[in-house]
Short mmCIF file of C-alpha atoms in Angstrom, two decimals:
data_model
loop_
_atom_site.label_atom_id
_atom_site.label_comp_id
_atom_site.label_asym_id
_atom_site.label_seq_id
_atom_site.Cartn_x
_atom_site.Cartn_y
_atom_site.Cartn_z
CA MET A 1 10.12 3.87 -19.05
CA THR A 2 6.74 2.34 -17.73
CA HIS A 3 6.33 2.25 -14.11
CA HIS A 4 3.64 -0.62 -13.42
CA TYR A 5 0.72 0.04 -10.57
CA ASN A 6 -0.50 -3.80 -10.79
CA LEU A 7 -0.32 -5.78 -7.56
CA ALA A 8 1.61 -8.85 -8.17
CA PRO A 9 4.25 -9.10 -5.48
CA SER A 10 7.06 -9.99 -7.59
CA ILE A 11 6.62 -6.46 -8.93
CA GLN A 12 8.99 -4.05 -6.96
CA SER A 13 7.80 -0.57 -8.16
CA HIS A 14 4.61 0.60 -7.93
CA SER A 15 2.97 3.66 -9.64
CA ILE A 16 -0.47 3.10 -9.59
CA CYS A 17 -2.87 6.42 -9.64
CA PHE A 18 -5.57 7.77 -7.58
CA ILE A 19 -8.06 9.93 -9.34
CA ASP A 20 -10.22 11.45 -6.94
CA PHE A 21 -12.66 13.45 -9.61
CA LEU A 22 -13.39 16.81 -8.94
CA SER A 23 -17.41 16.77 -8.66
CA ILE A 24 -20.16 14.65 -9.82
CA THR A 25 -21.12 16.22 -12.68
CA ASN A 26 -17.79 15.87 -14.14
CA HIS A 27 -16.69 12.58 -12.78
CA ARG A 28 -17.74 10.72 -16.16
CA GLN A 29 -15.09 13.19 -18.51
CA GLY A 30 -12.72 12.63 -15.34
CA HIS A 31 -13.06 8.99 -15.38
CA THR A 32 -12.89 8.32 -19.20
CA PHE A 33 -9.79 10.88 -19.55
CA ALA A 34 -7.97 8.58 -16.93
CA ASP A 35 -9.06 5.58 -18.72
CA SER A 36 -7.29 6.80 -21.80
CA PHE A 37 -4.09 6.62 -19.65
CA ASP A 38 -4.42 2.98 -18.63
CA LYS A 39 -1.63 0.95 -19.94
CA ASN A 40 -3.47 -2.74 -19.66
CA GLY A 41 -6.93 -1.55 -19.42
CA LYS A 42 -7.77 -3.06 -16.12
CA GLY A 43 -8.49 -0.14 -14.13
CA ARG A 44 -10.59 -0.55 -10.80
CA VAL A 45 -13.01 1.35 -9.41
CA ILE A 46 -12.44 1.45 -5.44
CA SER A 47 -15.23 3.86 -4.73
CA GLN A 48 -18.24 4.72 -6.58
CA LYS A 49 -19.04 7.54 -4.04
CA ARG A 50 -15.54 9.07 -3.73
CA HIS A 51 -15.15 8.86 -7.42
CA THR A 52 -11.71 7.10 -6.80
CA GLU A 53 -10.24 4.75 -9.04
CA THR A 54 -6.76 3.01 -9.75
CA ILE A 55 -5.31 2.57 -13.16
CA THR A 56 -1.78 1.37 -14.56
CA ALA A 57 -0.03 4.31 -16.19
CA LYS A 58 3.30 5.39 -17.40
CA ILE A 59 5.00 7.73 -14.12
CA ASN A 60 5.36 10.63 -17.35
CA ASP A 61 1.93 10.85 -17.86
CA MET A 62 1.19 11.68 -14.02
CA ASP A 63 1.29 15.79 -15.04
CA LYS A 64 -1.02 15.52 -17.46
CA LEU A 65 -3.56 13.78 -15.28
CA LYS A 66 -2.84 16.04 -12.88
CA LYS A 67 -3.56 18.71 -15.11
CA ASP A 68 -7.17 17.79 -16.19
CA PRO A 69 -9.89 19.95 -14.37
CA ASN A 70 -11.97 16.83 -13.88
CA ILE A 71 -9.85 15.48 -11.68
CA GLU A 72 -9.23 16.37 -8.17
CA TYR A 73 -5.30 15.02 -7.83
CA VAL A 74 -3.46 11.72 -8.53
CA GLU A 75 -1.23 9.95 -5.93
CA LEU A 76 0.97 7.27 -6.73
CA ASP A 77 -0.34 3.75 -4.88
CA VAL A 78 2.32 2.80 -1.70
CA GLU A 79 2.76 -0.43 -0.63
CA ARG A 80 1.17 -2.17 2.23
CA HIS A 81 1.99 -5.62 4.10
CA ALA A 82 1.29 -7.43 6.75
CA PHE A 83 3.47 -6.65 10.00
CA PRO A 84 5.75 -9.74 10.06
CA ASN A 85 5.49 -12.13 12.78
CA MET A 86 8.21 -11.39 14.92
CA ARG A 87 10.28 -14.77 14.82
CA GLY A 88 12.19 -14.23 17.68
CA TYR A 89 8.97 -14.19 19.71
CA GLU A 90 7.65 -17.11 17.98
CA VAL A 91 6.52 -20.79 19.16
CA VAL A 92 4.87 -22.86 16.63
CA ALA A 93 1.99 -25.11 18.57
CA GLY A 94 2.04 -28.52 16.42
CA LYS A 95 0.69 -27.48 12.75
CA GLY A 96 -2.03 -29.71 11.32
CA GLY A 97 -2.69 -31.80 14.40
CA ARG A 98 -6.38 -31.78 16.16
CA ARG A 99 -6.21 -30.78 19.64
CA LEU A 100 -7.82 -32.82 21.96
CA SER A 101 -8.74 -30.06 24.59
CA GLU A 102 -9.23 -26.40 24.15
CA GLU A 103 -7.34 -23.75 24.91
CA THR A 104 -8.03 -20.08 26.51
CA PRO A 105 -4.87 -17.95 24.77
CA TYR A 106 -3.22 -15.68 27.99
CA GLY A 107 -4.32 -12.79 25.61
CA ILE A 108 -8.06 -13.44 26.47
CA ASP A 109 -7.50 -13.72 29.79
CA MET A 110 -5.77 -10.03 29.68
CA VAL A 111 -8.33 -8.33 27.44
CA ASN A 112 -11.23 -10.61 29.39
CA PRO A 113 -10.38 -11.75 32.60
CA ASP A 114 -13.06 -14.37 34.60
CA SER A 115 -12.04 -12.78 38.12
CA PRO A 116 -12.44 -11.07 40.25
CA THR A 117 -15.98 -10.73 38.36
CA PRO A 118 -17.09 -13.48 35.63
CA ARG A 119 -15.77 -12.71 32.24
CA LEU A 120 -18.02 -10.44 30.03
CA GLN A 121 -20.43 -12.42 27.73
CA GLN A 122 -21.33 -11.55 24.15
CA GLY A 123 -24.53 -9.27 24.12
CA SER A 124 -27.56 -10.02 22.06
CA THR A 125 -26.86 -7.65 19.01
CA SER A 126 -24.55 -9.57 16.26
CA ILE A 127 -22.01 -7.34 15.62
CA LYS A 128 -19.71 -7.61 12.36
CA VAL A 129 -16.09 -7.22 12.00
CA CYS A 130 -14.31 -7.27 9.20
CA VAL A 131 -10.83 -8.59 8.84
CA VAL A 132 -8.90 -6.72 6.15
CA ASP A 133 -5.81 -9.06 5.66
CA THR A 134 -4.40 -11.85 3.48
CA GLY A 135 -7.39 -14.10 3.29
CA TYR A 136 -9.18 -16.41 5.57
CA ASP A 137 -9.31 -20.01 5.89
CA ASN A 138 -12.96 -20.96 5.45
CA ASP A 139 -12.54 -24.35 5.89
CA HIS A 140 -11.14 -24.76 9.45
CA ILE A 141 -12.76 -26.44 12.02
CA ASP A 142 -12.11 -24.10 14.46
CA LEU A 143 -13.36 -20.92 12.79
CA PRO A 144 -16.97 -20.10 11.49
CA GLU A 145 -18.23 -20.58 7.84
CA LEU A 146 -19.26 -17.92 5.85
CA ASP A 147 -21.30 -18.08 2.87
CA PRO A 148 -18.94 -18.72 -0.15
CA ASN A 149 -20.45 -16.05 -2.11
CA THR A 150 -21.11 -13.86 0.46
CA GLY A 151 -18.65 -13.87 3.16
CA GLY A 152 -15.83 -12.20 1.51
CA PHE A 153 -14.14 -9.82 -1.35
CA SER A 154 -10.73 -10.22 -3.14
CA PRO A 155 -9.57 -7.04 -5.40
CA TYR A 156 -7.34 -9.80 -6.44
CA GLU A 157 -7.37 -12.11 -9.59
CA GLY A 158 -6.95 -15.71 -8.88
CA GLN A 159 -7.08 -15.04 -5.08
CA SER A 160 -10.02 -15.86 -3.12
CA TRP A 161 -10.90 -14.46 0.39
CA SER A 162 -11.89 -17.72 1.45
CA ASN A 163 -8.28 -19.07 1.08
CA ASP A 164 -5.48 -18.00 3.12
CA GLY A 165 -2.28 -18.56 1.28
CA HIS A 166 0.00 -16.90 4.11
CA GLY A 167 -1.50 -18.10 7.31
CA HIS A 168 -1.63 -14.44 8.87
CA GLY A 169 -5.02 -12.99 8.45
CA THR A 170 -6.79 -16.70 9.82
CA HIS A 171 -4.29 -16.01 12.85
CA CYS A 172 -5.88 -12.69 13.40
CA ALA A 173 -9.42 -13.82 12.72
CA GLY A 174 -8.82 -16.44 15.29
CA THR A 175 -8.13 -14.29 18.05
CA ILE A 176 -11.35 -12.26 17.10
CA GLY A 177 -13.63 -15.35 17.02
CA ALA A 178 -12.43 -18.51 17.12
CA MET A 179 -15.25 -20.70 18.36
CA GLY A 180 -15.47 -21.70 21.95
CA GLY A 181 -16.94 -24.65 23.63
CA ASN A 182 -16.06 -27.40 20.70
CA ASP A 183 -13.27 -29.17 22.66
CA LYS A 184 -11.14 -27.74 19.73
CA GLY A 185 -7.95 -25.24 19.42
CA VAL A 186 -8.39 -22.08 20.73
CA THR A 187 -11.22 -19.94 22.16
CA SER A 188 -11.35 -16.13 21.60
CA VAL A 189 -13.07 -12.82 22.30
CA ASN A 190 -16.12 -13.54 20.83
CA PRO A 191 -16.17 -17.50 21.03
CA ASP A 192 -19.87 -17.94 20.18
CA PRO A 193 -20.53 -17.60 16.36
CA THR A 194 -24.51 -17.00 16.67
CA LYS A 195 -23.60 -14.02 18.39
CA PHE A 196 -21.54 -11.94 15.84
CA SER A 197 -20.62 -12.31 12.17
CA PHE A 198 -17.03 -11.84 10.08
CA TYR A 199 -16.77 -10.38 6.64
CA ILE A 200 -13.43 -11.08 4.95
CA GLY A 201 -11.76 -8.48 2.86
CA LYS A 202 -8.25 -9.66 1.35
CA GLY A 203 -6.31 -6.40 1.28
CA LEU A 204 -3.51 -8.23 0.82
CA THR A 205 -2.20 -11.35 -1.09
CA ASP A 206 -0.86 -14.62 -0.56
CA SER A 207 2.61 -13.46 -0.29
CA GLY A 208 1.55 -10.74 2.44
CA SER A 209 1.83 -7.76 0.65
CA GLY A 210 -0.29 -5.47 -1.67
CA SER A 211 -1.16 -1.80 -1.91
CA SER A 212 -3.06 0.53 -0.28
CA SER A 213 -5.77 0.70 -3.35
CA GLY A 214 -5.79 -3.08 -2.64
CA VAL A 215 -6.53 -2.31 0.82
CA MET A 216 -8.61 0.79 0.17
CA GLU A 217 -11.03 -1.77 -1.96
CA ALA A 218 -11.47 -4.25 0.66
CA VAL A 219 -12.35 -1.42 3.21
CA GLN A 220 -14.95 -0.47 1.06
CA LYS A 221 -16.54 -3.38 0.62
CA CYS A 222 -16.65 -4.28 4.52
CA VAL A 223 -18.29 -0.54 4.84
CA ASP A 224 -20.76 -1.94 1.89
CA ALA A 225 -21.56 -5.58 3.64
CA GLN A 226 -22.49 -3.41 7.04
CA ALA A 227 -19.29 -4.27 8.76
CA ASN A 228 -19.40 -2.02 12.07
CA ILE A 229 -15.70 -2.71 12.79
CA ILE A 230 -12.61 -2.90 10.53
CA SER A 231 -9.65 -4.43 12.01
CA MET A 232 -6.04 -4.37 9.91
CA SER A 233 -3.20 -5.73 11.13
CA LEU A 234 -1.16 -4.11 8.27
CA GLY A 235 0.13 -0.96 6.91
CA GLY A 236 3.06 1.16 5.77
CA GLY A 237 5.28 4.07 6.05
CA ALA A 238 3.58 6.74 3.17
CA PRO A 239 0.37 8.07 3.68
CA THR A 240 -2.01 9.93 1.08
CA ASN A 241 -4.37 11.67 0.94
CA ALA A 242 -7.13 9.08 -0.59
CA GLU A 243 -6.48 6.99 2.15
CA LEU A 244 -7.10 9.61 4.84
CA GLU A 245 -10.60 10.71 3.07
CA GLN A 246 -11.91 7.26 2.97
CA TYR A 247 -11.34 6.70 6.01
CA ARG A 248 -12.52 9.56 7.27
CA GLU A 249 -16.01 9.41 5.63
CA HIS A 250 -16.11 5.80 6.83
CA TYR A 251 -15.24 7.01 10.74
CA GLU A 252 -17.30 10.47 10.75
CA ASP A 253 -20.32 9.42 7.98
CA ASP A 254 -20.61 5.77 8.00
CA GLY A 255 -20.05 4.95 11.90
CA VAL A 256 -17.45 2.20 11.30
CA LEU A 257 -14.48 2.18 13.79
CA ILE A 258 -11.50 1.49 12.65
CA ILE A 259 -8.56 0.00 14.33
CA ALA A 260 -5.22 -1.22 13.00
CA ALA A 261 -1.71 -2.09 14.09
CA ALA A 262 0.98 0.36 15.07
CA GLY A 263 3.52 -1.44 13.69
CA ASN A 264 6.80 -3.64 14.30
CA GLY A 265 9.71 -1.21 13.54
CA GLY A 266 10.56 -0.40 17.45
CA ASN A 267 10.87 3.02 17.10
CA SER A 268 9.14 6.17 16.59
CA GLY A 269 7.82 5.86 13.01
CA TYR A 270 4.28 6.48 12.04
CA SER A 271 2.80 3.50 10.22
CA TYR A 272 -0.74 3.84 8.25
CA PRO A 273 -3.39 3.50 8.11
CA ALA A 274 -2.67 3.19 11.86
CA SER A 275 -1.92 6.63 12.56
CA TYR A 276 -4.29 8.75 10.48
CA LYS A 277 -6.82 10.15 13.51
CA TYR A 278 -9.70 8.26 12.35
CA VAL A 279 -7.89 5.03 13.20
CA MET A 280 -7.22 3.67 16.66
CA SER A 281 -3.62 2.39 16.63
CA VAL A 282 -2.90 -0.40 18.60
CA ALA A 283 0.52 -1.07 20.60
CA ALA A 284 1.47 -4.94 21.65
CA VAL A 285 2.59 -6.07 25.23
CA ASP A 286 3.54 -8.94 26.48
CA SER A 287 1.87 -11.55 29.03
CA ASN A 288 3.65 -9.14 32.10
CA LYS A 289 1.89 -6.23 30.50
CA ASN A 290 5.50 -4.74 29.50
CA LYS A 291 5.33 -3.23 26.50
CA ALA A 292 6.61 -5.37 23.24
CA GLY A 293 10.63 -4.02 21.64
CA PHE A 294 8.87 -4.13 18.40
CA SER A 295 6.05 -2.27 18.76
CA GLN A 296 6.11 1.10 17.21
CA PHE A 297 5.29 4.22 19.64
CA ASN A 298 4.16 7.68 18.90
CA ASP A 299 1.42 10.21 19.48
CA GLN A 300 -1.14 8.38 17.90
CA VAL A 301 -0.70 4.99 19.67
CA GLU A 302 -4.21 5.38 21.15
CA ILE A 303 -4.35 1.73 23.17
CA ALA A 304 -2.61 -1.48 23.87
CA ALA A 305 -3.00 -5.44 23.98
CA PRO A 306 -1.42 -8.65 23.98
CA GLY A 307 0.75 -9.16 21.16
CA VAL A 308 3.48 -11.50 22.01
CA SER A 309 3.16 -15.22 21.52
CA VAL A 310 -0.33 -15.02 20.88
CA LYS A 311 -1.69 -18.38 19.96
CA SER A 312 -4.45 -18.65 17.16
CA THR A 313 -5.64 -20.25 14.21
CA LEU A 314 -3.27 -21.21 11.10
CA PRO A 315 -4.72 -22.45 7.70
CA GLY A 316 -5.09 -26.53 7.34
CA ASN A 317 -6.83 -26.79 10.87
CA ALA A 318 -3.34 -25.57 12.53
CA TYR A 319 -2.12 -23.46 15.44
CA ALA A 320 0.62 -21.42 16.40
CA SER A 321 1.94 -18.67 18.56
CA TRP A 322 2.74 -15.78 16.60
CA SER A 323 4.14 -12.36 17.83
CA GLY A 324 3.38 -8.57 16.81
CA THR A 325 1.16 -5.83 16.53
CA SER A 326 -0.87 -7.79 14.17
CA MET A 327 -1.95 -10.16 16.95
CA ALA A 328 -2.51 -7.26 19.27
CA THR A 329 -4.64 -5.55 17.01
CA PRO A 330 -7.82 -8.16 16.97
CA HIS A 331 -7.87 -8.35 20.55
CA VAL A 332 -9.01 -4.56 20.52
CA ALA A 333 -11.33 -5.16 17.66
CA GLY A 334 -12.92 -8.59 19.17
CA VAL A 335 -12.97 -6.27 22.69
CA ALA A 336 -14.94 -3.64 20.77
CA ALA A 337 -17.53 -5.87 18.92
CA LEU A 338 -18.31 -7.56 22.37
CA VAL A 339 -18.73 -4.50 24.36
CA TRP A 340 -20.73 -3.27 20.70
CA SER A 341 -23.23 -6.10 21.42
CA HIS A 342 -24.25 -4.83 24.61
CA PHE A 343 -24.99 -1.37 23.36
CA PRO A 344 -26.23 -1.61 20.16
CA ASP A 345 -27.23 2.33 20.49
CA CYS A 346 -23.81 3.65 20.91
CA SER A 347 -22.05 5.17 17.97
CA ASN A 348 -18.82 4.08 17.04
CA LYS A 349 -17.05 7.06 18.70
CA GLN A 350 -18.74 6.37 21.69
CA ILE A 351 -17.31 2.85 22.00
CA ARG A 352 -13.96 4.14 20.91
CA GLU A 353 -14.25 6.45 23.88
CA ALA A 354 -15.04 3.83 26.30
CA LEU A 355 -12.52 1.45 25.36
CA ILE A 356 -9.97 4.01 25.71
CA ALA A 357 -11.56 5.43 28.74
CA SER A 358 -11.62 2.35 30.72
CA ALA A 359 -8.35 1.26 29.65
CA GLU A 360 -5.88 0.05 32.26
CA ASP A 361 -3.07 2.33 32.60
CA LEU A 362 0.03 0.94 31.94
CA GLY A 363 4.05 2.60 31.95
CA ALA A 364 3.84 5.96 32.75
CA GLY A 365 0.85 8.02 34.71
CA GLY A 366 -1.95 8.36 32.02
CA CYS A 367 -1.72 8.36 27.98
CA ASP A 368 2.00 8.17 26.87
CA ASN A 369 3.34 7.44 23.18
CA GLU A 370 4.07 3.49 24.03
CA TYR A 371 0.63 2.28 25.30
CA GLY A 372 -1.56 5.12 24.85
CA PHE A 373 -4.36 4.87 27.09
CA GLY A 374 -3.22 1.05 28.32
CA LEU A 375 -4.46 -2.22 28.03
CA VAL A 376 -7.53 -2.57 26.64
CA ASP A 377 -10.44 -4.62 29.20
CA ALA A 378 -13.76 -5.30 28.19
CA LYS A 379 -15.74 -5.79 31.13
CA ALA A 380 -14.19 -2.12 32.52
CA ALA A 381 -15.39 -0.47 29.16
CA TYR A 382 -18.81 -2.32 29.44
CA ASP A 383 -18.88 -0.62 33.43
CA TYR A 384 -18.19 2.74 31.61
CA LEU A 385 -21.18 2.81 29.77
CA SER A 386 -23.43 0.88 31.87
CA ASN A 387 -22.71 4.22 33.64
CA ARG A 388 -22.66 6.89 30.98
CA GLY A 389 -25.19 5.02 28.53
CA CYS A 390 -25.14 6.18 25.02
CA GLY A 391 -26.30 9.95 25.61
CA PHE A 392 -23.01 11.68 25.99
CA SER A 393 -20.71 13.73 23.49
CA VAL A 394 -17.50 13.21 21.86
CA GLY A 395 -14.80 15.49 21.10
CA GLU A 396 -12.90 16.49 17.91
CA THR A 397 -11.44 13.39 16.37
CA LEU A 398 -7.76 13.86 17.29
CA GLY A 399 -6.47 10.04 17.94
CA GLY A 400 -3.77 8.84 20.29
CA CYS A 401 -3.76 10.74 23.46
CA ASN A 402 -5.43 13.42 22.41
CA GLN A 403 -8.70 11.78 21.60
CA CYS A 404 -10.38 11.41 24.48
CA VAL A 405 -12.50 13.88 26.38
CA GLU A 406 -13.05 12.76 29.55
CA CYS A 407 -10.98 9.34 30.31
CA THR A 408 -10.19 8.38 33.59
CA SER A 409 -6.69 8.25 32.37
CA ALA A 410 -6.14 11.83 30.95
CA PRO A 411 -3.15 12.62 28.55
CA THR A 412 0.07 13.43 30.61
CA SER A 413 0.42 16.06 28.09
CA SER A 414 -3.28 17.65 28.43
CA PRO A 415 -4.68 16.62 31.83
CA THR A 416 -7.73 19.30 30.65
CA ALA A 417 -9.38 19.65 27.78
CA PHE A 418 -7.73 22.91 25.54
CA PRO A 419 -10.04 25.87 25.49
CA ALA A 420 -11.82 27.01 22.94
CA CYS A 421 -9.74 30.41 21.34
CA PRO A 422 -11.22 33.52 21.78
CA GLY A 423 -12.84 35.82 18.70
CA ASN A 424 -10.39 35.27 15.58
CA GLU A 425 -7.12 33.72 17.28
CA LYS A 426 -6.12 30.32 16.05
CA TYR A 427 -5.35 27.38 17.62
CA PHE A 428 -1.64 26.55 17.61
CA LYS A 429 -0.33 22.91 18.47
CA LEU A 430 2.92 21.47 18.35
CA SER A 431 4.34 18.14 19.14
CA LEU A 432 8.12 17.76 18.95
CA GLU A 433 10.69 15.12 19.41
CA THR A 434 14.21 16.02 20.30
CA ASP A 435 17.71 14.10 19.36
CA ASN A 436 20.34 13.86 21.81
CA TYR A 437 21.02 17.52 22.01
CA GLY A 438 17.58 19.03 22.68
CA GLY A 439 19.28 22.30 24.24
CA GLU A 440 20.18 22.88 20.62
CA THR A 441 16.43 23.26 19.43
CA SER A 442 14.23 26.27 19.23
CA TRP A 443 11.23 27.54 17.22
CA LYS A 444 9.07 30.66 16.92
CA VAL A 445 5.85 31.73 15.20
CA THR A 446 5.94 35.28 13.59
CA SER A 447 3.56 37.57 12.25
CA PRO A 448 3.78 40.42 9.30
CA THR A 449 2.33 42.99 11.88
CA SER A 450 3.52 42.18 14.98
CA GLY A 451 6.89 39.95 14.27
CA ASP A 452 7.89 37.37 16.82
CA VAL A 453 4.23 36.19 18.26
CA ILE A 454 5.53 32.63 20.11
CA SER A 455 8.80 30.69 20.64
CA GLY A 456 10.31 27.83 22.25
CA SER A 457 13.58 26.74 23.53
CA GLY A 458 15.79 24.77 25.86
CA TYR A 459 14.36 21.34 25.38
CA GLU A 460 15.36 17.89 27.27
CA SER A 461 17.21 15.66 25.07
CA GLY A 462 15.60 12.58 23.59
CA THR A 463 11.99 13.43 24.60
CA THR A 464 8.54 14.39 22.92
CA HIS A 465 7.33 17.77 24.01
CA THR A 466 3.68 19.29 23.05
CA GLU A 467 3.31 22.98 23.20
CA ARG A 468 -0.54 24.49 22.96
CA HIS A 469 -1.26 28.16 22.53
CA CYS A 470 -3.90 30.42 20.96
CA ILE A 471 -1.96 32.64 18.13
CA GLN A 472 -3.34 35.87 16.40
CA SER A 473 -5.27 35.39 13.12
CA ASP A 474 -2.31 36.66 10.87
CA ALA A 475 0.26 34.61 12.41
CA CYS A 476 1.50 32.61 9.52
CA THR A 477 5.57 31.74 9.46
CA PHE A 478 6.72 28.67 11.66
CA GLU A 479 10.39 28.41 12.19
CA ILE A 480 12.26 25.52 13.54
CA SER A 481 16.09 25.22 13.58
CA ASP A 482 18.96 23.45 15.33
CA SER A 483 22.05 25.36 16.07
CA TYR A 484 24.70 22.96 15.82
CA GLY A 485 22.86 22.12 12.39
CA ASP A 486 22.24 18.50 12.56
CA GLY A 487 18.71 18.18 13.20
CA LYS A 488 16.74 15.41 12.57
CA LEU A 489 15.36 15.12 8.95
CA ILE A 490 12.37 13.38 7.77
CA GLU A 491 12.94 9.86 6.93
CA LEU A 492 10.80 9.49 3.73
CA ASN A 493 10.52 5.31 3.99
CA SER A 494 9.08 5.38 7.72
CA PHE A 495 7.99 8.49 8.14
CA VAL A 496 9.68 9.21 11.37
CA TYR A 497 9.00 12.61 11.95
CA MET A 498 10.79 15.47 14.21
CA TYR A 499 7.80 17.42 14.78
CA LYS A 500 3.90 17.43 13.52
CA LEU A 501 2.21 21.02 13.64
CA PHE A 502 -1.19 21.52 13.99
CA LEU A 503 -3.02 24.69 13.05
CA ASN A 504 -6.88 24.72 14.04
CA SER A 505 -6.80 20.98 14.50
CA PHE A 506 -5.29 20.70 10.55
CA ALA A 507 -1.93 18.96 10.57
CA TYR A 508 1.40 19.82 9.01
CA VAL A 509 4.46 17.72 8.86
CA SER A 510 7.93 18.88 8.64
CA VAL A 511 9.90 18.08 5.47
CA CYS A 512 13.17 19.25 7.03
CA ILE A 513 14.68 21.90 9.64
CA THR A 514 17.21 24.78 8.89
#
């Protein structure tokens, strides 16, 4: 039986292989070998630099590909989709009608208020924002018109980036950069199109679905087009090594700030790409600054923004109010561009830290899983960098509440940075989510020379606990158990974990508990 890896939305089974070649000297041989298994001869190179490509192949051929010495690894392509408009929150505003006056959506006032001080205006440096989504209505009267030849990219045959058959991408773009002062529709975080620019990556088809390979290819084109910020209001439940490595490289090496939606499941599941540590994960709040019920919450959520009944642009010169973490994400991307335009010498990491260090604390005191560091605030981030400049150092990339080194709203689980471990000892961190019977959960780390090294038990129910320790170098076995035998297992579709384990900042994720 052949499993198709093409991206047509009508096909439900996905089997696209990701091939990352082992070395530059051998990559041509690996490429040739992989192409020999390509069923339809339409394999695509995702990244020349990383030697990553996607092909359509029989599932039974995967082992053969994995065994080739010129191929580092092979993975199944996984689904990525636009997080749906949460219709219980939807308010549609006159589709197709020309608006006689311009409106400032409430979210713009929340992230860049005009009182008690004047609203922060765009700076003198043009920042390029890439929206990876379902496309962009390039004919919309309230959006900047982009060059039809160079303004975007689509990996999907017959579907142009400049046509948005879904509407999701156009809605997200409007929050970032709908034109202001034109007496039409809505304004945005960056209302002057002469002071910022768009690039569009059609990572999803007009149906709102796609695959990680399509998103990755669109992201690569964003970077090739010199985008400073990538905004992705999309995701899915399964992580991949290929995605992780690509986003790591763009963040660490290319200096790109990547921002993505936390997800609309209303649970503690991890959505990707948002939950990669190289990506800012965005939660949604309503007009009263309360977390939206659909907004996912976990230890990778980093910041929050308006995401309930957000009014923005739709194809066909239309406007509508939609809800979702998808709507929150472009607020953060827009603010990042606005702040960066004043501080072009700052790095992507410094802009990220400024946003979370200056965020308005919401919910429990300090950073938490529901709001992250809090509501993004353009003027506060500007003031933060005005005071600190762009010369400060940024700590290790960890994501979520562990991301910021010196934040005004410090993580509740770690008020001060954990000190470096002495000598050969290694850093141990455990993030543990208990079920309704937390007292039944226990764990320990053992060493072949010393037996039990550290352990934990007696936890409160239904809460998240974080443990940090320095442990001896030969401690190598981690055991976690539920005394009643009904501990939470991993949910493969939504990747809800009972625990995440870090050794020297490298993450391991549970499959089950004993």
